[in-house]
Short mmCIF file of C-alpha atoms and ligand atoms in Angstrom, two decimals:
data_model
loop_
_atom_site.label_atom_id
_atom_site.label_comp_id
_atom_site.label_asym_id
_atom_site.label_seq_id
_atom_site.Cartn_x
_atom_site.Cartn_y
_atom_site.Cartn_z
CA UNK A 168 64.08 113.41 105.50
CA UNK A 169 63.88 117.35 104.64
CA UNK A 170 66.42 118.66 102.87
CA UNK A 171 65.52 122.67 104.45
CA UNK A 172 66.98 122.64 108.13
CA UNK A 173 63.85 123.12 110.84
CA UNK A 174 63.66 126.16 112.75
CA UNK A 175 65.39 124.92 115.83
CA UNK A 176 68.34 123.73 114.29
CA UNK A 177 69.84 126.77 113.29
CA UNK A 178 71.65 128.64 115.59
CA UNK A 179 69.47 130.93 117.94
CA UNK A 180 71.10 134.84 118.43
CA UNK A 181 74.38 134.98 119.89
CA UNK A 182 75.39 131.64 118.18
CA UNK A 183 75.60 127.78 119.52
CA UNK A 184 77.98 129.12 122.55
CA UNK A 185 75.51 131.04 123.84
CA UNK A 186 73.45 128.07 124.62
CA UNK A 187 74.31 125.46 127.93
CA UNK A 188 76.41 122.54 126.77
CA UNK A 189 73.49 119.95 128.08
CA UNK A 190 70.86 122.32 126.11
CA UNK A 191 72.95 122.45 122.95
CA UNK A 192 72.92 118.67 123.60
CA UNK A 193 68.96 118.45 123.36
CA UNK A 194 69.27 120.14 120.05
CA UNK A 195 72.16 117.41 118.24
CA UNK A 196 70.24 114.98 119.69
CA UNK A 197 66.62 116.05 118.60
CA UNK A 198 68.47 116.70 115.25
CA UNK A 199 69.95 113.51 114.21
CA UNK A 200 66.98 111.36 115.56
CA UNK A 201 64.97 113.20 113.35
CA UNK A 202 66.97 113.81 110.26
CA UNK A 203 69.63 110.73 109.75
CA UNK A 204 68.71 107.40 108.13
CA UNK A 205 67.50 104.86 110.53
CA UNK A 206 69.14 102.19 107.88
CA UNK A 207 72.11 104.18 108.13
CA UNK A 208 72.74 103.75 111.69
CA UNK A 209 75.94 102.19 112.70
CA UNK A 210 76.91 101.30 109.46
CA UNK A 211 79.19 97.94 109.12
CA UNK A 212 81.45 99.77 106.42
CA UNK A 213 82.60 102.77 105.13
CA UNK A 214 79.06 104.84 103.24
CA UNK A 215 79.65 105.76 99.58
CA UNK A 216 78.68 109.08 98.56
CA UNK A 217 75.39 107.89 96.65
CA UNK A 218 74.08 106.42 99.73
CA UNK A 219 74.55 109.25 102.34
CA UNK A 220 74.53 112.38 100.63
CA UNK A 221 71.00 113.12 101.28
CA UNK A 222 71.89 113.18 104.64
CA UNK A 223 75.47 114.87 104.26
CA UNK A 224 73.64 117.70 102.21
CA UNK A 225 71.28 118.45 104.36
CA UNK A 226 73.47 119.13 107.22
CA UNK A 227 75.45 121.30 104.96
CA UNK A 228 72.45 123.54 104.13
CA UNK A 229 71.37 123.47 108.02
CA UNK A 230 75.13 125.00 108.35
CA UNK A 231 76.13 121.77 110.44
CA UNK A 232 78.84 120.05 108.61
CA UNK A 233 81.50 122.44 110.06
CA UNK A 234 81.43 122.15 113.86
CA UNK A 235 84.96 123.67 114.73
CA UNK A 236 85.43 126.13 111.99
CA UNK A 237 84.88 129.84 112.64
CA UNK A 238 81.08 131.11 111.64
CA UNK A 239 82.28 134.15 108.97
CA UNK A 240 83.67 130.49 107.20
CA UNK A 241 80.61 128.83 107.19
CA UNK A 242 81.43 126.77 110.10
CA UNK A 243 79.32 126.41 113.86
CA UNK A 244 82.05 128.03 115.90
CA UNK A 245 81.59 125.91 118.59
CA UNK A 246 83.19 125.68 121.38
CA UNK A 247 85.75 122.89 122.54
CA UNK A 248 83.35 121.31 124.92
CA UNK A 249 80.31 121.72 122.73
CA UNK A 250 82.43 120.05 119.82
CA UNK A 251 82.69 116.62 122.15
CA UNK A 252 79.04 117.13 122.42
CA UNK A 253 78.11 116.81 119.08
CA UNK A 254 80.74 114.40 118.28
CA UNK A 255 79.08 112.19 121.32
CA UNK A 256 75.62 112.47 119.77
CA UNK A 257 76.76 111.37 116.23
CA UNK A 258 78.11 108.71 117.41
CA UNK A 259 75.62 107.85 120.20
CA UNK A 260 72.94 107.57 116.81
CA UNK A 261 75.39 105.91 115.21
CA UNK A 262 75.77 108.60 112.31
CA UNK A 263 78.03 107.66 109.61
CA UNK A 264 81.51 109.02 108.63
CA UNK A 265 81.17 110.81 105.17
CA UNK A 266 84.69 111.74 103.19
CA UNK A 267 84.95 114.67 105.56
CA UNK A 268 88.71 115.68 104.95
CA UNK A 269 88.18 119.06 103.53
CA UNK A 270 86.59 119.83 106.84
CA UNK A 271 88.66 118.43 109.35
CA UNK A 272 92.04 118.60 107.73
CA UNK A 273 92.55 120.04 104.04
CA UNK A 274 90.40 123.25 105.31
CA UNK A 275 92.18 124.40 108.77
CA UNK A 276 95.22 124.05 106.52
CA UNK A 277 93.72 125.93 103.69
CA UNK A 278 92.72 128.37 106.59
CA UNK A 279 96.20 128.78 107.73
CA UNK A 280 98.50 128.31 104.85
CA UNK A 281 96.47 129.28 101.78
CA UNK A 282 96.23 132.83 100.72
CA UNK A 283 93.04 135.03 100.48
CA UNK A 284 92.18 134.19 96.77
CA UNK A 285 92.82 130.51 97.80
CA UNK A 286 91.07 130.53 100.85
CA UNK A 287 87.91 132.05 98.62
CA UNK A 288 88.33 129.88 96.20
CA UNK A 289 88.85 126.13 98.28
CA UNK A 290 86.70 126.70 101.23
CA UNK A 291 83.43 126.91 100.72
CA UNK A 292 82.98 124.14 98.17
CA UNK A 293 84.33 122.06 101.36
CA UNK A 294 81.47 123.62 103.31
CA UNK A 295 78.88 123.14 100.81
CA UNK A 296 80.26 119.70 100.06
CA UNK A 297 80.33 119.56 96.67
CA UNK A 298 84.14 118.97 96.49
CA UNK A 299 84.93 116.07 99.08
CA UNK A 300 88.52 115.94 99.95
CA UNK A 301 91.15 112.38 100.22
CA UNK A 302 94.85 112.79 101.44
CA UNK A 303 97.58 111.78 99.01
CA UNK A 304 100.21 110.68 101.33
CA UNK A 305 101.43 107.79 101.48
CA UNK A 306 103.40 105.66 98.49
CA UNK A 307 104.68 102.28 98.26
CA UNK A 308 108.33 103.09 99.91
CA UNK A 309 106.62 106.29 101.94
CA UNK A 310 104.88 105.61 105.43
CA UNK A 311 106.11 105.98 108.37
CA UNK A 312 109.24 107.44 106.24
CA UNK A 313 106.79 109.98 104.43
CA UNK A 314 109.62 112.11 103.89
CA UNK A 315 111.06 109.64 101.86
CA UNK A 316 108.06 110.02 99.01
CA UNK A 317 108.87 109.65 95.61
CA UNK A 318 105.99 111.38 93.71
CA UNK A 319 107.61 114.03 91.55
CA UNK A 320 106.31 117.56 90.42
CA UNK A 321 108.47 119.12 87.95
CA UNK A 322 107.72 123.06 86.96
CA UNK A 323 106.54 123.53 83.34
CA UNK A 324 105.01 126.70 82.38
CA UNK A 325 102.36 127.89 85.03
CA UNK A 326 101.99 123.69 86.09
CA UNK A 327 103.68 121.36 87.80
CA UNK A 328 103.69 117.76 85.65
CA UNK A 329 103.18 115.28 88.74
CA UNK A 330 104.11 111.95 88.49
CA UNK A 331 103.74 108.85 90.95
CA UNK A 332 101.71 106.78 92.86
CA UNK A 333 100.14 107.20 96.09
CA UNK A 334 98.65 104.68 98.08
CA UNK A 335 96.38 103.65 101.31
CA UNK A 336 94.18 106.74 99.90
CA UNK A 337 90.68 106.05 101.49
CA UNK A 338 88.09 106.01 99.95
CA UNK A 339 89.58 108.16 96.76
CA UNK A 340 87.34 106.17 94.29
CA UNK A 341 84.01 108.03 95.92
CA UNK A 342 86.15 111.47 96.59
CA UNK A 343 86.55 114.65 94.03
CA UNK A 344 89.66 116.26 94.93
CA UNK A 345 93.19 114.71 96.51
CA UNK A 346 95.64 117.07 98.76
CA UNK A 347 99.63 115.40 97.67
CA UNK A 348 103.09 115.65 98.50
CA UNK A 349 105.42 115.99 95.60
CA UNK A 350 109.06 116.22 95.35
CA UNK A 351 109.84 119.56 93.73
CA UNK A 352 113.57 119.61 94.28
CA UNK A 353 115.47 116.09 94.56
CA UNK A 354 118.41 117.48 95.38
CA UNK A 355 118.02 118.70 98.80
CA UNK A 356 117.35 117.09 102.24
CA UNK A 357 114.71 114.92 101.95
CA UNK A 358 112.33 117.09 104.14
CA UNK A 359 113.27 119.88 102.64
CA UNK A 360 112.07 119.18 99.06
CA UNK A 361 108.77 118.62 99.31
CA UNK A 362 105.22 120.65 98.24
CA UNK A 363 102.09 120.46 98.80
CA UNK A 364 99.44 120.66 96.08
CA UNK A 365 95.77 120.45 95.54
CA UNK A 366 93.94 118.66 92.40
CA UNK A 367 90.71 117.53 91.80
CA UNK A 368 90.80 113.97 90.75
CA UNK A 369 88.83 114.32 87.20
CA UNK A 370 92.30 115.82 85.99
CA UNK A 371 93.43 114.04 83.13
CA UNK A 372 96.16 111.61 83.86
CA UNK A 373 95.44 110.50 87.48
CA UNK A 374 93.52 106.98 87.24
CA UNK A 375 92.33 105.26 91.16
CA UNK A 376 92.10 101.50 92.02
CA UNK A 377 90.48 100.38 94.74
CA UNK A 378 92.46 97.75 97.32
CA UNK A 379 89.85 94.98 98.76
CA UNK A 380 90.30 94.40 102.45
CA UNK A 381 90.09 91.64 105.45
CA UNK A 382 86.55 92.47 106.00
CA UNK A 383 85.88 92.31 101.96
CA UNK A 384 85.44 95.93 101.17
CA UNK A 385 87.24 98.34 99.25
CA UNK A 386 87.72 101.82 101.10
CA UNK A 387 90.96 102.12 100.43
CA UNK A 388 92.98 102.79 97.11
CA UNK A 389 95.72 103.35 94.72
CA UNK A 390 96.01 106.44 93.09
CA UNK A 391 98.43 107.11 89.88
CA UNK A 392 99.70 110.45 88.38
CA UNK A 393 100.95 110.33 84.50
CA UNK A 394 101.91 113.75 83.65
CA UNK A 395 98.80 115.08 85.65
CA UNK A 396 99.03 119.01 84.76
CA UNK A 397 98.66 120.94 88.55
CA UNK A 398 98.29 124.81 88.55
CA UNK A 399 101.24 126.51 90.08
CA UNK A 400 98.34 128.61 91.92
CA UNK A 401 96.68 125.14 94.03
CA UNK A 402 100.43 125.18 95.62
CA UNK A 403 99.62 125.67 99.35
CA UNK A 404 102.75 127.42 100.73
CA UNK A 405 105.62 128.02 98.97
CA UNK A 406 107.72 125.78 96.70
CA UNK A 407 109.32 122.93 99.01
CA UNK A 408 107.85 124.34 102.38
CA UNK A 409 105.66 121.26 101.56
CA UNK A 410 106.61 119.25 104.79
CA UNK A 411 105.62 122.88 107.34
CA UNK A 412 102.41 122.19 105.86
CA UNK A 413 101.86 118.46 106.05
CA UNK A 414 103.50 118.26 109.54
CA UNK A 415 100.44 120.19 110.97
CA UNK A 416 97.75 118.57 108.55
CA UNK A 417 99.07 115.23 110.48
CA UNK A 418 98.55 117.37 113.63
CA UNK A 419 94.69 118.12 113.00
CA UNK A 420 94.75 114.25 111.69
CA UNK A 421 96.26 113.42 115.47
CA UNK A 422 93.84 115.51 116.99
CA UNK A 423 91.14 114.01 114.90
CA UNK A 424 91.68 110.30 115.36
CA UNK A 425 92.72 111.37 119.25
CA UNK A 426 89.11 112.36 119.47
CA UNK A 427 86.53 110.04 121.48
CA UNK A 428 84.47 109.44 118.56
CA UNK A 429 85.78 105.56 117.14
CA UNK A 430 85.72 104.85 121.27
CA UNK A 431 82.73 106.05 121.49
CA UNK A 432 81.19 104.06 118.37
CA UNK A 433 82.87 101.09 119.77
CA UNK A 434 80.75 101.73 123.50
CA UNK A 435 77.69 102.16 121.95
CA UNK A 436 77.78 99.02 119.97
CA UNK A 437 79.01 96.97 122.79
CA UNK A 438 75.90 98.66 125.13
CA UNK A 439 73.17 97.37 122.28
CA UNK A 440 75.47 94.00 121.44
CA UNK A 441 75.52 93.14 125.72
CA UNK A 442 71.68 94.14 126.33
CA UNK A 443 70.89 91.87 123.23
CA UNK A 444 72.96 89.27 124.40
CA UNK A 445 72.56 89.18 128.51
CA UNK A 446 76.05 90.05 128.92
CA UNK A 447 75.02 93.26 130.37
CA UNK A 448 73.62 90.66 133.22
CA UNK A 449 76.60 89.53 134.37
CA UNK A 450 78.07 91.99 137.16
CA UNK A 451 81.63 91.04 136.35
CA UNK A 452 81.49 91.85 132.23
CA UNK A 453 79.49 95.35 133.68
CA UNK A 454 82.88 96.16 135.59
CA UNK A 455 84.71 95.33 132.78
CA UNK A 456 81.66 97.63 130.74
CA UNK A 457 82.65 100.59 133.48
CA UNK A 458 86.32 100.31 133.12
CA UNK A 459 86.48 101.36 129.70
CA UNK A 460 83.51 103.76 129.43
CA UNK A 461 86.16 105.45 132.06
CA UNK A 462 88.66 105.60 129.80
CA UNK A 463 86.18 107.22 127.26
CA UNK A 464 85.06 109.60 129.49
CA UNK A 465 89.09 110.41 130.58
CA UNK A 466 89.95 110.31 126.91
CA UNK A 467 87.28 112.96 126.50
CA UNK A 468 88.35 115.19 129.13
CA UNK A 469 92.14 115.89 128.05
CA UNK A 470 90.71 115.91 124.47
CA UNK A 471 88.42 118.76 125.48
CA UNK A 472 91.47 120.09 126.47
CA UNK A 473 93.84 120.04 123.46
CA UNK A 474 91.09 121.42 121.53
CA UNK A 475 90.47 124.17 123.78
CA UNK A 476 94.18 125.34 123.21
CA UNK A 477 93.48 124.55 119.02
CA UNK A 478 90.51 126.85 119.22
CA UNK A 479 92.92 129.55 121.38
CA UNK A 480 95.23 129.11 118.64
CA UNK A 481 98.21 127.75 120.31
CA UNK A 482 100.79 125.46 119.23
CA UNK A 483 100.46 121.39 120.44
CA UNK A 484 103.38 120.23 121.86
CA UNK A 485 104.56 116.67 120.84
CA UNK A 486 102.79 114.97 123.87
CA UNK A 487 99.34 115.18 121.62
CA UNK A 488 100.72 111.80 120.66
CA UNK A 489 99.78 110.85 123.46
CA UNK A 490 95.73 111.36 122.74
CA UNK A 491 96.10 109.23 119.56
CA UNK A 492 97.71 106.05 121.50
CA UNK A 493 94.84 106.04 123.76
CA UNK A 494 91.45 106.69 121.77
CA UNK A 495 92.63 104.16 119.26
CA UNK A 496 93.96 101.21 121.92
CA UNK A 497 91.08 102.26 124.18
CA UNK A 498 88.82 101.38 121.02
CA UNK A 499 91.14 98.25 120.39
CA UNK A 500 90.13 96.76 123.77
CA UNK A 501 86.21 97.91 123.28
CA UNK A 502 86.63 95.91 120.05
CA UNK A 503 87.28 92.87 121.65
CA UNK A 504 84.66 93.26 124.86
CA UNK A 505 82.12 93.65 121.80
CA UNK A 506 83.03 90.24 120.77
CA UNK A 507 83.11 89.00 124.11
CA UNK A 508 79.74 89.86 124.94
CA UNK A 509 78.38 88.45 121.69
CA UNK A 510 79.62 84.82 122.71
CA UNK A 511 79.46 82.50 120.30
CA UNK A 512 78.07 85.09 117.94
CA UNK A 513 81.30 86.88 118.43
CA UNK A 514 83.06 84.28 116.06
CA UNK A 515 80.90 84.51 113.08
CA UNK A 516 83.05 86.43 110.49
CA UNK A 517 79.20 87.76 108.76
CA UNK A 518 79.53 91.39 109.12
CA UNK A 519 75.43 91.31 110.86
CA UNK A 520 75.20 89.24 113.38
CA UNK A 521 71.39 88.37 114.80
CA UNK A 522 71.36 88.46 118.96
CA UNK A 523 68.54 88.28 120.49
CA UNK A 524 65.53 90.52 118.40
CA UNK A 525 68.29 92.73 117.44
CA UNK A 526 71.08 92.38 114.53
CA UNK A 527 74.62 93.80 114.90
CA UNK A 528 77.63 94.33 113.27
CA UNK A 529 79.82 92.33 115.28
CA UNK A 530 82.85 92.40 113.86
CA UNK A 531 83.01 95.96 112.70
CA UNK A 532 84.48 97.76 115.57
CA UNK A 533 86.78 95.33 115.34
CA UNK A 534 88.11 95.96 111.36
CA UNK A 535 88.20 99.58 112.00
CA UNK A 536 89.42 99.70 115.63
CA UNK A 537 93.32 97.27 114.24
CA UNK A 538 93.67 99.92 111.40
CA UNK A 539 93.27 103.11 113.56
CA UNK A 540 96.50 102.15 115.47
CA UNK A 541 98.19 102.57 111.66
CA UNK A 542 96.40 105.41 109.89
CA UNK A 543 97.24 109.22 110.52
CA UNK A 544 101.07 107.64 111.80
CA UNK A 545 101.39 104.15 113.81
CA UNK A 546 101.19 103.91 117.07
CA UNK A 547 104.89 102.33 117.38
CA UNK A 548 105.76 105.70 115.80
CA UNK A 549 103.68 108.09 118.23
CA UNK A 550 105.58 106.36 121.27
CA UNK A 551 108.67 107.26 119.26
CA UNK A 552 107.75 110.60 119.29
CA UNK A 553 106.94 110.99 123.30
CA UNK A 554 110.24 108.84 123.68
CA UNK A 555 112.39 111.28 122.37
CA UNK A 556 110.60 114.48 122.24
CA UNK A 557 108.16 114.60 125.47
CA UNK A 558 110.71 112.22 127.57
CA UNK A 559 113.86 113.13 126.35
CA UNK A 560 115.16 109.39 125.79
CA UNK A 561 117.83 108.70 122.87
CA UNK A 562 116.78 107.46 119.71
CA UNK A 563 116.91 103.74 119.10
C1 FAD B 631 92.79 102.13 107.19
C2 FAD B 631 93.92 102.97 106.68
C3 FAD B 631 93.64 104.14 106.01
C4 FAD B 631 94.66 104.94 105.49
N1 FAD B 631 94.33 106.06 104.79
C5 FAD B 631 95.32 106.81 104.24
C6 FAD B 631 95.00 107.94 103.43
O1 FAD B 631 93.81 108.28 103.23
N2 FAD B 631 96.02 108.63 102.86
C7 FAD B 631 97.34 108.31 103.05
O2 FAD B 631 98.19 109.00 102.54
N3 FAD B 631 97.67 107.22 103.80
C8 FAD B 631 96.70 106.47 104.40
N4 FAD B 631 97.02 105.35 105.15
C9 FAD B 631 98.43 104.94 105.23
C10 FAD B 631 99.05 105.14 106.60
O3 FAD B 631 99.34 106.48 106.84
C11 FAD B 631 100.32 104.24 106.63
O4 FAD B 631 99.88 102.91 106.56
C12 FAD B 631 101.13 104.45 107.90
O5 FAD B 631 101.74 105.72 107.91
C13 FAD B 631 102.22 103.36 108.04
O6 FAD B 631 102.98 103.29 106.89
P1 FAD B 631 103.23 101.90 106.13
O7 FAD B 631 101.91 101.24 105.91
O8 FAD B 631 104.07 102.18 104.95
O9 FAD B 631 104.01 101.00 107.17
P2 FAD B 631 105.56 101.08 107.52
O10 FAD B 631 105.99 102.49 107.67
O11 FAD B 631 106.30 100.23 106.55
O12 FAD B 631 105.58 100.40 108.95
C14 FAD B 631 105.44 98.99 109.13
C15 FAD B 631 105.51 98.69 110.62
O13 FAD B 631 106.77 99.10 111.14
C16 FAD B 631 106.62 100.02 112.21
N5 FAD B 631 107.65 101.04 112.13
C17 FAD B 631 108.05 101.74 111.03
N6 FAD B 631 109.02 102.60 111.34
C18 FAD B 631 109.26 102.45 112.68
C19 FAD B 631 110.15 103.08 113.60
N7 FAD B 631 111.00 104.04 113.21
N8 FAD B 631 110.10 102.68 114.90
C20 FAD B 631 109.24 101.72 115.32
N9 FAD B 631 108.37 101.09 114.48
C21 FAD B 631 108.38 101.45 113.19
C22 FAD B 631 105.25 100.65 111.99
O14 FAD B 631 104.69 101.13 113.20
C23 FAD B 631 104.46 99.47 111.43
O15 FAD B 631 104.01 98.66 112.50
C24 FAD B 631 96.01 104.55 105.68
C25 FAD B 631 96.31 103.37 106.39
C26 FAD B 631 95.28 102.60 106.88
C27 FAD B 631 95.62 101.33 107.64
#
């Protein structure tokens, strides 16, 4: 692989949106099949950083790692439709996730929160990659309930002295920096006492564990605070506006999981995992096949959609919950066909499972599809949300 971007990958005059969505196609597709990893292709587990940054770097210097952010950032400025595009291609090749928070989530917020001198200062190490972002969220008594988070941040000089424990932080043992919530004033509403800081996670004080999982890796983690020293200056927002700012990270995060892309993973393993198998023989599993690449392609449509009114800047009403229910159930029930088709295969708890002349990760979609109905608020709680605030239905 070259690290120096070829000639037609970078954007021709006019930018990406000049070009037709199927031609821009041509170009993500020419450029992954050429540039990622074959051995990286639909990758049983979370990547570390040492394995894929080769890859993650060079799309970086080719200006690619950035799809929806505005060009003067270093971003593509693509447009909503062209953004499925290369989010179907990625995951058509079966490209990797990298820790890709500071683009999709820290960043926008950054964008729209931070001031200048912070915005010149954060964003484009999270376009060049060298500072790779994890979210600091959750804590032991703090889920669902985030509000109810413990971690405390107590003014001392120009710092806050954090201390706490976060936990559920992916991958934060292959990450540089952590976005948190602290308490900065107990005394108030809960909501109303929170901030939101940034830290890289070399600062003295914080120390990460990883958590092993079902499937036997550890991608998730605990991460401590003992007197960790934060400059008043990586506040984002003012003192205890903390929760404005978290309540539309978690709305990028909805939009983000609401994308097609884990469904989309999930269809293109069950396509190679039935061909390998014969399943794809059997009319009745190919209705079953065409039922949910329908879903997909629904799923796809109305998220085309939202992001289309993210790009016009305007607000998301609470019905986006809506987009998160479906990509990750829709992925849920892909999960399963996957094993399905795999027959007997489709019990073997080995992560690579040999069908036919090809081997597959079996079980895969399956470990990450469970999860995605938890992660970035649970699903239980998104139908809470169109309960009360799309239908208009008491609370429970
Ligand atoms: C794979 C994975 C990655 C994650 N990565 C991160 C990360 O990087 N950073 C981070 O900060 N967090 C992360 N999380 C944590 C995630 O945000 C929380 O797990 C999630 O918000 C749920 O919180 P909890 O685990 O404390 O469960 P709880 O809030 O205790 O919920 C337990 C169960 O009760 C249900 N429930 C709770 N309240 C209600 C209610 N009011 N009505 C109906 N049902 C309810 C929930 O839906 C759930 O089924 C990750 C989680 C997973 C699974």
């Amino acid at each position: 692989m070259t690290t120096s971007p070829g000639r037609g990958y970078q954007a021709p005059e006019g930018g990406w949106n000049a070009l037709g969505d199927e031609e821009f196609r041509t170009v993500v597709r020419l450029m992954v099949e050429e540039h990622y990893p074959q051995q990286l292709r639909f990758a049983a587990r979370r990547l570390t950083w040492s394995e894929q940054s080769e890859w993650v770097l060079h799309l970086a210097a080719a200006r690619w790692i950035a799809p929806g952010w505005p060009v003067e950032r270093g971003g593509m400025g693509l447009s909503s439709a062209k953004q499925i595009v290369y989010v179907e291609e990625f995951e058509r090749w079966g490209v990797a996730r990298y820790v890709d928070h500071g683009v999709t989530q820290v960043g926008p917020v950054i964008m729209k929160y931070g001031t200048e001198e912070q915005r010149d200062a954060w964003l484009p190490p999270i376009i060049s990659v060298e500072h790779r972002w994890v979210q600091g969220y959750s804590e032991p008594g703090a889920g669902s309930d985030l509000a109810s988070l413990r971690t405390r941040a107590v003014r001392e000089g120009g710092d806050y002295l954090v201390n706490g424990q976060k936990i559920w932080t992916t991958m934060a043992h292959d990450a540089t920096h952590i976005y948190l919530l602290a308490r900065t004033d107990p005394e108030v509403k809960k909501q109303a006492g929170i901030s939101f800081l940034l830290t890289g996670l070399d600062a003295p004080g914080i120390s990460v564990r990883p958590i092993r999982d079902i499937a036997g890796h550890a991608e998730l983690c605990e991460v401590f605070f003992d007197d960790v020293r934060v400059p008043v200056e990586n506040r984002v927002a003012a003192e205890n506006e903390g929760w404005t700012v978290a309540k539309s990270l978690l709305g990028h995060e909805r939009i983000n999981v609401g994308s097609p892309k884990l469904p989309e993973y999930g269809l293109s393993v069950l396509m190679r995992v039935a061909r390998s198998s014969g399943a794809i023989d059997d009319p009745v599993f190919r209705d079953r096949i065409a039922a949910v690449q329908l879903d997909v392609l629904h799923l796809a449509d109305v998220y085309a959609g939202y992001t289309a009114k993210v790009s016009r800047g305007e607000q998301l009403g609470p019905e986006v919950s809506m987009l998160k229910i479906w990509a990750t159930e829709t992925f849920c029930r892909i999960a399963d066909l996957i094993i399905d088709a795999a027959a007997e295969a489709g019990g073997l708890t080995g992560l690579e499972v040999e069908l036919g002349d090809d081997v597959h990760d079996v079980l895969g979609p399956f470990y990450k599809a469970r999860p995605s109905t938890i992660y970035g608020g649970s699903n239980e709680i998104q139908r809470n949300i169109i309960a009360t605030a799309v239908l208009g239905l008491p609370r429970g």
